[in-house]
Amino acid sequence: AAEHQYDFVIVGGGIAGVTCAETLAALEPDARVLIVSASPVVKAVTNLRPVTKLLEEFDVEERPLAEFQRQQRQRSGCGSVSVLHASCTGFNAETRQLRASLANPEPSAAGEAAEVRIGYGELCLCTGASPKLIPQARQHPDLVVGIRDTETVADLSKKLSTCRRVLVVGNGGIATELVYELRNVDVVWAVRQDSIGAVFFDAGAAQFLLPSLARPGGARVDKPGVTKHRRFQLAEDSAPPPLKQQRQQEQQQMRQQFPGSALGPDWSSGFKLSGCVGASSRSAETPTSTATPASAPTSAPTSAPTSAPTSAATLTSAPTSALPSAPTLTPTSASTPAPSSTSASAPTAAPAATAATSAGDAAETRIIYSVEVVSLLSPKEAAELLPTDTTAPTDSWPVFAALSNGELLGVDLIVSATGVTPTALLADGGVGPALDAEGAVAVDRGMRSSLAHVFAAGDACGCAGWSSDGETSSAAEETRLWFQMRLWSQARQTGSFAARCMSAARRGESPPPLDIGFELFTHVTRFFSYKIVLLGLYNAQGLASGEYEALLRVTPGVEYVKCVMHNGRMQGCVLIGETDLEETFENLILNQLDLSQFGEHLLDPGVDIDDYFD
Ligand code: FAD
């Protein structure tokens, strides 16, 4: 029999889990709600700010479990949520019980992870996801880092302090933000696509943002008035030293198994992300050339996309450095297909990748497009690969990355930001809920997994099947402009909706209809100090080329507006800068108004779409 019994149990204390638990406590004040959290802190949404009807900004606070529990007891008008610091090790969907290892067992049981059995009425898996590292990371675990939670950023910050050159691999939000935030370290950014930030931007938007990565005068200046969210820090444990040490060891073990909650916007702001490239270690010599991206169109609207940047851009205005340079194998053009095998066969010591210096932040950012890491080599392996007459020293770098463009790049550290893998929790006997192709718990439109009374939300759940799950075509139409991207806002959205579905299940009712929030993909964030709003099919997701046209309005350094149009109706948009268009465009997309009468002039500064809409 279970030692504890709850009406609702939620595994995971990230945004999805906490939102789910708090919504359940509000909907079912008499119910017993429990969060089982492997992490000593939970994430709470605070300071919610509506931007439009569907778009909202919020801050996230990390709260130690005891503090969260205290606050829950003080909430009036709704039930309270209990928390258990433990990792769930399995569950039995037939007996509706889960097993959990306590993180801080009683002192008498020191060293042994005490296990408890918890009975549930409805269970929600909000176990998040883990960073997907490049496959070569296994060979060099200390030299390849991924970013997920506060601990991993603290680890990165520590390792960075002695770094001269870092290779950042990946082209999503984390890599894009990291490259912008790194200071005093040469950055080589290897992206698989032919433009930066490809998960969020098309080539035109990427080009608009590219100048922000240059470091004129050695320092990058943030735009004034840009809000920074809260800072994340490692929570302090006030326990006496022996107990604290024991807890640290246990938590370390638990972290290896279950990473902490994912960070979110401004995750980097509480940490020093700085290398050791300082003015003193550099000589001020010949300036390198500055690769300026092809100029973006001016404010005239156009339906033609802007061209992609050149194959490799070095963004610096600082002079060259005295640092040992990276030998390169025969460089190939970015557009050349990547060799599939190991490193290039006929290496030549080509001129080095440049590094840069000047006063202040002297480091350089170099972007290599259409490239992948083929293998990682030790200095000895790299030396063997290079021709014997090579003068370039290989022992000055702890690791070398052989890239698919033929380049062999010596670096101090590699940051792998290549996406996430959802964390699946197995049921007893190895039988878990059905997973989708990405390894997420496949859920239906009622957030239900394939197992009875088991729901999932946040990064751990997979909604990809919604478009082909046998629902009616009107249901598919309802969510045509929404898709899952494992974002903070979506963790909150799915967590809250899962709670409503679980509440219905407790009452023996069918799941409620989807919230209006599922009618339109919405995301607001900041990259490179610009406000970024993404609505609907902002990158023409699911639309065949020729099936849509993109209208653009670009004022370099100020704003980038792109609308995706299909049959005269707006399907999505990208708004960069303070455009003030989000509310109007959200309405235009939701209402699918026929805008064909405006043609290409929809974005003309002289056309007041607001007036038309009103
Ligand atoms: P998580 O926050 O990962 O929480 C899962 C929790 O489950 C963890 O606490 C974990 O310890 C716990 N857990 C796992 N297994 C078990 C178990 N067996 N037993 C008990 N507990 C368990 N999103 C945005 O919208 N905008 C951004 O700018 C943005 N930036 C990001 C930057 C970084 C560096 C990262 C890593 C993510 C970013 N995201 C961003 C994504 C966003 O943070 C996630 O989508 C969101 O936080 C996921 O929330 P979650 O609750 O589903 O999962």
XYZ file of N, CA and C in Angstrom, residues 259-455:
591
model
N 18.605 16.511 -14.180
C 19.049 17.893 -14.149
C 17.995 18.795 -13.523
N 18.423 19.982 -13.081
C 17.475 20.926 -12.480
C 16.548 21.506 -13.529
N 15.675 22.410 -13.076
C 14.726 23.025 -14.004
C 15.464 23.857 -15.033
N 14.856 23.948 -16.219
C 15.472 24.723 -17.288
C 15.450 26.197 -16.938
N 16.494 26.865 -17.391
C 16.521 28.311 -17.225
C 15.601 28.926 -18.262
N 15.614 30.224 -18.347
C 14.752 30.885 -19.325
C 15.350 32.201 -19.723
N 14.539 33.143 -20.171
C 15.053 34.418 -20.656
C 15.999 35.054 -19.640
N 17.034 35.668 -20.145
C 18.034 36.339 -19.311
C 18.733 35.393 -18.356
N 18.796 34.123 -18.732
C 19.441 33.130 -17.891
C 20.886 33.489 -17.622
N 21.494 34.250 -18.521
C 22.923 34.516 -18.375
C 23.218 35.715 -17.484
N 22.175 36.487 -17.119
C 22.462 37.787 -16.513
C 23.024 37.712 -15.093
N 22.826 36.616 -14.394
C 23.372 36.536 -13.041
C 24.780 35.967 -12.997
N 25.356 35.668 -14.147
C 26.644 34.983 -14.177
C 27.670 35.775 -14.966
N 28.912 35.609 -14.563
C 29.997 36.230 -15.319
C 30.360 35.258 -16.436
N 30.110 35.648 -17.654
C 30.432 34.769 -18.781
C 31.609 35.374 -19.514
N 32.750 35.323 -18.860
C 33.901 36.048 -19.368
C 35.130 35.151 -19.386
N 35.899 35.265 -20.473
C 37.131 34.506 -20.597
C 38.316 35.303 -20.085
N 39.499 34.867 -20.491
C 40.697 35.503 -19.943
C 41.421 36.356 -20.977
N 40.768 36.667 -22.089
C 41.428 37.479 -23.108
C 41.354 38.935 -22.668
N 42.473 39.454 -22.187
C 42.476 40.837 -21.725
C 43.475 41.641 -22.511
N 43.438 42.954 -22.345
C 44.343 43.833 -23.091
C 45.795 43.471 -22.830
N 46.098 43.014 -21.588
C 47.490 42.764 -21.244
C 48.095 41.598 -22.013
N 47.266 40.634 -22.393
C 47.802 39.459 -23.065
C 47.891 39.666 -24.566
N 47.622 40.833 -25.016
C 47.531 41.065 -26.452
C 48.516 42.121 -26.908
N 48.907 42.038 -28.148
C 49.681 43.109 -28.738
C 48.773 43.866 -29.678
N 48.904 45.143 -29.737
C 48.060 45.938 -30.627
C 48.802 46.150 -31.942
N 48.469 45.289 -32.889
C 49.182 45.379 -34.164
C 48.233 45.694 -35.306
N 48.401 44.919 -36.345
C 47.612 45.158 -37.540
C 46.134 44.906 -37.315
N 45.283 45.825 -37.658
C 43.866 45.551 -37.491
C 43.384 44.534 -38.527
N 42.509 43.659 -38.132
C 41.920 42.747 -39.113
C 40.771 43.477 -39.796
N 40.377 42.949 -40.925
C 39.289 43.615 -41.622
C 37.963 43.288 -40.944
N 37.055 44.157 -41.027
C 35.741 43.910 -40.448
C 34.825 43.404 -41.542
N 34.245 42.241 -41.320
C 33.293 41.729 -42.311
C 31.938 42.327 -42.029
N 31.541 43.226 -42.874
C 30.239 43.850 -42.662
C 29.198 43.073 -43.437
N 28.121 42.710 -42.800
C 27.096 41.978 -43.537
C 26.499 42.828 -44.647
N 26.058 42.173 -45.699
C 25.421 42.889 -46.787
C 24.321 43.761 -46.221
N 24.218 44.983 -46.722
C 23.303 45.915 -46.074
C 21.850 45.491 -46.241
N 21.120 45.718 -45.200
C 19.698 45.340 -45.214
C 18.910 46.397 -45.967
N 17.749 46.052 -46.474
C 16.959 47.049 -47.178
C 16.508 48.157 -46.236
N 16.234 49.292 -46.785
C 15.739 50.378 -45.946
C 14.240 50.216 -45.764
N 13.609 51.258 -45.299
C 12.223 51.083 -44.861
C 11.205 50.763 -45.957
N 11.622 50.761 -47.183
C 10.657 50.450 -48.241
C 10.197 49.004 -48.132
N 8.925 48.774 -48.178
C 8.460 47.398 -48.109
C 8.804 46.616 -49.370
N 9.013 45.345 -49.222
C 9.353 44.526 -50.373
C 8.908 43.106 -50.110
N 8.687 42.365 -51.128
C 8.337 40.963 -50.902
C 9.526 40.057 -51.161
N 10.674 40.646 -51.505
C 11.856 39.822 -51.776
C 12.641 39.595 -50.504
N 13.030 38.344 -50.244
C 13.831 38.116 -49.040
C 15.237 38.687 -49.191
N 15.844 39.071 -48.096
C 17.211 39.575 -48.171
C 18.162 38.396 -48.341
N 19.326 38.664 -48.886
C 20.254 37.564 -49.151
C 20.950 37.102 -47.888
N 21.370 35.870 -47.915
C 22.044 35.304 -46.749
C 23.449 35.861 -46.639
N 24.005 35.890 -45.446
C 25.352 36.412 -45.297
C 26.395 35.503 -45.950
N 27.586 36.016 -46.057
C 28.644 35.220 -46.660
C 28.992 34.045 -45.759
N 29.836 33.149 -46.261
C 30.028 31.876 -45.582
C 30.614 31.983 -44.185
N 31.559 32.849 -43.976
C 32.102 32.998 -42.632
C 32.288 34.470 -42.361
N 31.793 34.923 -41.257
C 31.915 36.335 -40.940
C 32.756 36.496 -39.696
N 33.714 37.385 -39.734
C 34.487 37.681 -38.543
C 34.064 39.051 -38.073
N 33.515 39.104 -36.911
C 32.923 40.342 -36.452
C 33.825 40.982 -35.419
N 34.676 41.838 -35.883
C 35.571 42.504 -34.948
C 36.084 43.783 -35.567
N 36.443 44.711 -34.742
C 37.114 45.883 -35.272
C 38.445 46.028 -34.565
N 38.834 44.982 -33.882
C 40.041 45.061 -33.066
C 41.247 44.494 -33.800
N 42.460 44.841 -33.372
C 43.663 44.341 -34.034
C 43.908 42.860 -33.760
N 44.820 42.289 -34.526
C 45.103 40.862 -34.375
C 45.831 40.565 -33.077
N 45.798 39.324 -32.705
C 46.316 38.979 -31.394
C 47.632 38.230 -31.471
N 48.248 38.128 -30.314
C 49.480 37.357 -30.242
C 49.204 35.936 -29.800
N 47.935 35.585 -29.693
C 47.580 34.238 -29.239
C 48.024 33.200 -30.241
N 48.356 31.996 -29.773
C 48.658 30.944 -30.731
C 47.449 30.733 -31.619
N 47.707 30.654 -32.896
C 46.567 30.607 -33.785
C 46.142 29.183 -34.079
N 44.919 29.048 -34.510
C 44.380 27.729 -34.814
C 44.796 27.319 -36.206
N 45.447 26.153 -36.331
C 45.761 25.707 -37.677
C 44.474 25.339 -38.401
N 44.416 25.547 -39.665
C 43.226 25.141 -40.398
C 43.619 24.139 -41.461
N 42.762 23.194 -41.663
C 42.936 22.303 -42.807
C 42.446 23.061 -44.025
N 42.591 22.477 -45.197
C 42.190 23.199 -46.392
C 40.755 23.683 -46.246
N 40.560 24.980 -46.216
C 39.200 25.448 -46.002
C 38.339 25.220 -47.240
N 37.106 24.900 -47.025
C 36.180 24.756 -48.136
C 35.097 25.805 -47.983
N 34.435 26.071 -49.057
C 33.392 27.077 -48.979
C 32.235 26.533 -48.164
N 31.520 27.426 -47.535
C 30.412 26.996 -46.682
C 29.346 26.264 -47.468
N 29.256 26.567 -48.733
C 28.189 25.939 -49.501
C 28.570 24.537 -49.969
N 29.861 24.186 -49.789
C 30.283 22.851 -50.186
C 29.668 21.834 -49.237
N 29.108 20.737 -49.770
C 28.528 19.761 -48.855
C 29.577 19.229 -47.881
N 29.159 18.980 -46.688
C 30.095 18.539 -45.659
C 30.572 17.120 -45.940
N 31.882 16.862 -45.756
C 32.326 15.485 -45.897
C 31.710 14.651 -44.787
N 31.351 13.435 -45.133
C 30.622 12.655 -44.146
C 31.546 11.957 -43.159
N 32.795 11.672 -43.576
C 33.660 10.877 -42.716
C 34.388 11.733 -41.689
N 35.499 11.246 -41.211
C 36.261 11.965 -40.191
C 36.957 13.183 -40.797
N 38.018 13.638 -40.176
C 38.604 14.909 -40.597
C 39.216 14.851 -41.997
N 39.446 16.028 -42.551
C 39.930 16.125 -43.923
C 41.244 15.382 -44.094
N 41.473 14.856 -45.283
C 42.604 13.962 -45.466
C 43.912 14.671 -45.825
N 43.842 15.803 -46.437
C 45.083 16.451 -46.854
C 45.232 17.810 -46.200
N 45.542 17.794 -44.937
C 45.591 19.066 -44.243
C 46.772 19.937 -44.669
N 46.550 21.192 -44.783
C 47.632 22.133 -45.019
C 47.523 23.196 -43.951
N 48.655 23.671 -43.513
C 48.610 24.698 -42.484
C 48.278 26.028 -43.141
N 47.048 26.312 -43.192
C 46.583 27.550 -43.798
C 46.688 28.672 -42.792
N 46.573 29.926 -43.242
C 46.614 31.013 -42.279
C 45.583 30.797 -41.181
N 45.931 31.224 -40.036
C 45.093 30.940 -38.883
C 43.788 31.694 -38.917
N 42.855 31.129 -38.192
C 41.653 31.893 -37.913
C 42.096 33.081 -37.085
N 41.577 34.226 -37.366
C 42.074 35.414 -36.694
C 41.572 35.521 -35.269
N 42.340 36.181 -34.481
C 41.883 36.574 -33.153
C 42.123 38.074 -33.075
N 41.602 38.700 -32.124
C 41.653 40.153 -32.144
C 41.917 40.736 -30.779
N 42.310 41.962 -30.761
C 42.576 42.606 -29.479
C 42.383 44.108 -29.547
N 42.136 44.665 -28.448
C 42.157 46.111 -28.242
C 41.883 46.306 -26.771
N 41.749 47.533 -26.359
C 41.464 47.745 -24.947
C 40.082 47.205 -24.620
N 39.869 46.881 -23.366
C 38.551 46.403 -22.948
C 38.315 45.001 -23.456
N 37.068 44.712 -23.862
C 36.757 43.393 -24.392
C 37.347 43.302 -25.788
N 38.474 42.586 -25.875
C 39.246 42.600 -27.100
C 38.928 41.431 -28.008
N 38.091 40.560 -27.548
C 37.954 39.304 -28.267
C 37.116 39.447 -29.529
N 37.182 38.412 -30.320
C 36.516 38.416 -31.622
C 35.418 37.362 -31.668
N 34.409 37.624 -32.475
C 33.372 36.621 -32.716
C 33.442 36.239 -34.188
N 33.572 34.957 -34.438
C 33.645 34.501 -35.827
C 32.539 33.479 -36.049
N 31.818 33.649 -37.126
C 30.708 32.719 -37.393
C 31.077 31.856 -38.584
N 30.923 30.574 -38.453
C 31.140 29.680 -39.598
C 29.792 29.045 -39.926
N 29.327 29.307 -41.137
C 28.003 28.821 -41.545
C 28.079 27.424 -42.167
N 26.975 26.765 -42.210
C 26.803 25.467 -42.891
C 27.893 24.480 -42.499
N 28.108 24.347 -41.225
C 29.210 23.505 -40.776
C 28.779 22.653 -39.584
N 29.444 21.511 -39.428
C 29.167 20.652 -38.277
C 30.482 20.181 -37.674
N 30.446 19.747 -36.439
C 31.636 19.161 -35.830
C 31.694 17.704 -36.287
N 32.828 17.331 -36.885
C 32.978 15.957 -37.370
C 33.598 15.094 -36.278
N 34.644 15.616 -35.632
C 35.264 14.863 -34.539
C 36.014 15.816 -33.615
N 36.316 15.330 -32.423
C 37.144 16.094 -31.488
C 38.456 15.347 -31.313
N 39.553 16.079 -31.355
C 40.870 15.441 -31.295
C 41.683 15.984 -30.142
N 42.519 15.128 -29.578
C 43.454 15.580 -28.553
C 44.577 16.325 -29.283
N 45.399 17.106 -28.549
C 46.505 17.805 -29.214
C 47.410 16.823 -29.969
N 47.626 15.625 -29.386
C 48.495 14.638 -30.032
C 47.875 14.179 -31.358
N 46.596 13.880 -31.314
C 45.909 13.442 -32.538
C 45.919 14.545 -33.588
N 45.754 15.787 -33.122
C 45.754 16.912 -34.067
C 47.130 17.056 -34.697
N 48.188 16.883 -33.881
C 49.557 17.020 -34.393
C 49.831 15.960 -35.458
N 49.306 14.764 -35.242
C 49.528 13.680 -36.218
C 48.845 13.974 -37.545
N 47.767 14.703 -37.459
C 46.983 14.978 -38.656
C 47.615 16.068 -39.508
N 48.357 16.934 -38.840
C 48.933 18.060 -39.578
C 50.236 17.637 -40.266
N 50.566 18.253 -41.387
C 51.810 17.920 -42.068
C 53.012 18.209 -41.165
N 54.084 17.464 -41.386
C 55.241 17.580 -40.495
C 55.889 18.963 -40.541
N 55.733 19.672 -41.675
C 56.381 20.986 -41.737
C 55.534 22.090 -41.087
N 54.442 21.682 -40.483
C 53.591 22.695 -39.842
C 54.303 23.290 -38.641
N 54.253 24.602 -38.571
C 54.900 25.247 -37.425
C 53.896 25.548 -36.319
N 52.628 25.479 -36.697
C 51.603 25.837 -35.705
C 51.646 24.857 -34.534
N 51.788 25.353 -33.307
C 51.834 24.444 -32.161
C 50.441 23.900 -31.849
N 50.374 22.625 -31.561
C 49.063 22.061 -31.234
C 48.907 21.859 -29.739
N 50.013 21.975 -28.996
C 49.901 21.681 -27.568
C 49.341 22.852 -26.769
N 49.037 23.948 -27.446
C 48.530 25.092 -26.693
C 47.023 25.036 -26.499
N 46.356 24.057 -27.126
C 44.908 23.916 -26.932
C 44.608 22.522 -26.377
N 43.706 22.427 -25.438
C 43.402 21.103 -24.873
C 42.606 20.205 -25.815
N 41.913 20.809 -26.754
C 41.099 19.997 -27.663
C 40.991 20.692 -29.024
N 40.878 19.870 -30.055
C 40.724 20.396 -31.420
C 39.418 19.874 -32.007
N 38.699 20.758 -32.664
C 37.458 20.348 -33.321
C 37.713 20.293 -34.820
N 37.511 19.109 -35.392
C 37.603 18.994 -36.852
C 36.214 19.294 -37.398
N 36.124 20.325 -38.205
C 34.823 20.756 -38.715
C 34.587 20.207 -40.119
N 33.339 20.159 -40.500
C 33.005 19.574 -41.802
C 33.456 20.450 -42.969
N 33.913 21.665 -42.703
C 34.456 22.484 -43.800
C 35.958 22.264 -43.947
N 36.501 21.306 -43.208
C 37.912 20.971 -43.324
C 38.787 21.682 -42.306
N 38.214 22.567 -41.541
C 39.020 23.338 -40.601
C 39.284 22.531 -39.324
N 40.492 22.698 -38.791
C 40.841 22.072 -37.508
C 41.053 23.212 -36.523
N 40.210 23.258 -35.518
C 40.146 24.450 -34.681
C 40.530 24.113 -33.248
N 41.607 24.723 -32.755
C 41.999 24.511 -31.362
C 41.192 25.426 -30.459
N 40.613 24.871 -29.404
C 39.806 25.682 -28.476
C 40.032 25.216 -27.041
N 39.652 26.069 -26.101
C 39.729 25.688 -24.689
C 38.470 24.975 -24.231
N 37.350 25.296 -24.862
C 36.065 24.765 -24.389
C 35.070 24.742 -25.547
N 34.169 23.766 -25.494
C 33.111 23.689 -26.503
C 31.768 23.756 -25.782
N 30.917 24.669 -26.217
C 29.572 24.732 -25.649
C 28.629 24.131 -26.675
N 27.963 23.072 -26.264
C 27.058 22.385 -27.173
C 25.630 22.828 -26.853
N 25.052 23.581 -27.760
C 23.679 24.085 -27.546
C 22.845 23.637 -28.737
N 22.698 22.327 -28.822
C 22.085 21.752 -30.019
C 20.705 21.153 -29.731
N 19.960 21.817 -28.868
C 18.589 21.368 -28.618
C 18.477 20.523 -27.362
N 17.292 20.020 -27.117
C 17.040 19.251 -25.896
C 16.372 17.917 -26.214
N 16.542 16.991 -25.282
C 15.854 15.703 -25.372
C 14.898 15.615 -24.188
N 13.608 15.433 -24.423
C 12.660 15.337 -23.303
C 13.027 14.208 -22.350
N 12.774 14.446 -21.059
C 13.086 13.441 -20.041
C 11.879 12.528 -19.856
N 12.048 11.282 -20.216
C 10.913 10.358 -20.058
C 11.055 9.610 -18.744
N 9.952 9.354 -18.106
C 9.957 8.625 -16.846
C 9.313 7.265 -17.097
N 10.079 6.234 -16.834
C 9.559 4.895 -17.118
C 8.584 4.435 -16.045
N 7.562 3.743 -16.468
C 6.673 3.109 -15.494
C 7.331 1.801 -15.071
N 6.889 1.240 -13.968
C 7.470 -0.012 -13.475
C 7.411 -1.091 -14.550
N 8.429 -1.916 -14.543
C 8.479 -2.985 -15.540
C 8.896 -2.454 -16.902
N 9.376 -1.214 -16.932
C 9.864 -0.655 -18.194
C 8.756 -0.206 -19.122
N 7.510 -0.329 -18.675
C 6.406 0.078 -19.552
C 6.031 1.515 -19.210
N 6.323 2.411 -20.112
C 5.984 3.811 -19.861
C 4.902 4.255 -20.809
N 4.545 5.514 -20.733
C 3.595 6.040 -21.699
C 4.230 6.076 -23.085
N 3.425 6.040 -24.117
C 3.971 6.078 -25.485
C 4.724 7.380 -25.700
N 5.883 7.261 -26.351
C 6.702 8.443 -26.624
C 6.597 8.792 -28.105
N 6.808 10.068 -28.434
C 6.810 10.443 -29.844
C 8.224 10.334 -30.403
N 8.414 10.751 -31.655
C 9.709 10.571 -32.314
C 10.836 11.304 -31.591
N 10.502 12.361 -30.865
C 11.542 13.123 -30.149
C 11.801 12.574 -28.755
N 11.056 11.547 -28.359
C 11.247 10.970 -27.029
C 10.373 11.636 -25.977
N 9.436 12.490 -26.400
C 8.539 13.154 -25.449
C 7.312 12.273 -25.205
N 6.656 12.495 -24.056
C 5.427 11.753 -23.757
C 4.331 12.278 -24.697
N 3.903 11.431 -25.614
C 2.890 11.870 -26.581
C 1.575 12.123 -25.857
N 1.020 13.322 -26.041
C -0.261 13.638 -25.394
C -1.310 13.984 -26.438
N -2.579 13.719 -26.080
C -3.672 14.110 -26.970
C -4.118 15.525 -26.610
N -5.219 15.968 -27.204
C -5.671 17.338 -26.950
C -6.240 17.528 -25.550
N -6.219 16.477 -24.749
C -6.614 16.592 -23.342
C -5.389 16.386 -22.456
N -4.194 16.549 -23.024
C -2.916 16.392 -22.323
C -2.765 14.996 -21.695
N -3.537 14.029 -22.221
C -3.484 12.661 -21.682
C -2.446 11.835 -22.424
N -1.687 11.052 -21.666
C -0.724 10.150 -22.297
C -1.471 8.881 -22.702
N -0.725 7.901 -23.162
C -1.373 6.642 -23.560
C -1.803 5.818 -22.343
N -1.345 6.195 -21.140
C -1.726 5.456 -19.927
C -2.847 6.196 -19.195
N -3.808 5.434 -18.701
C -4.938 6.057 -18.004
C -4.455 6.829 -16.780
N -5.026 7.995 -16.548
C -4.750 8.851 -15.383
C -3.315 9.397 -15.378
N -2.627 9.319 -16.509
C -1.268 9.881 -16.588
C -1.265 10.968 -17.654
N -0.953 12.188 -17.241
C -0.914 13.351 -18.132
C 0.539 13.805 -18.256
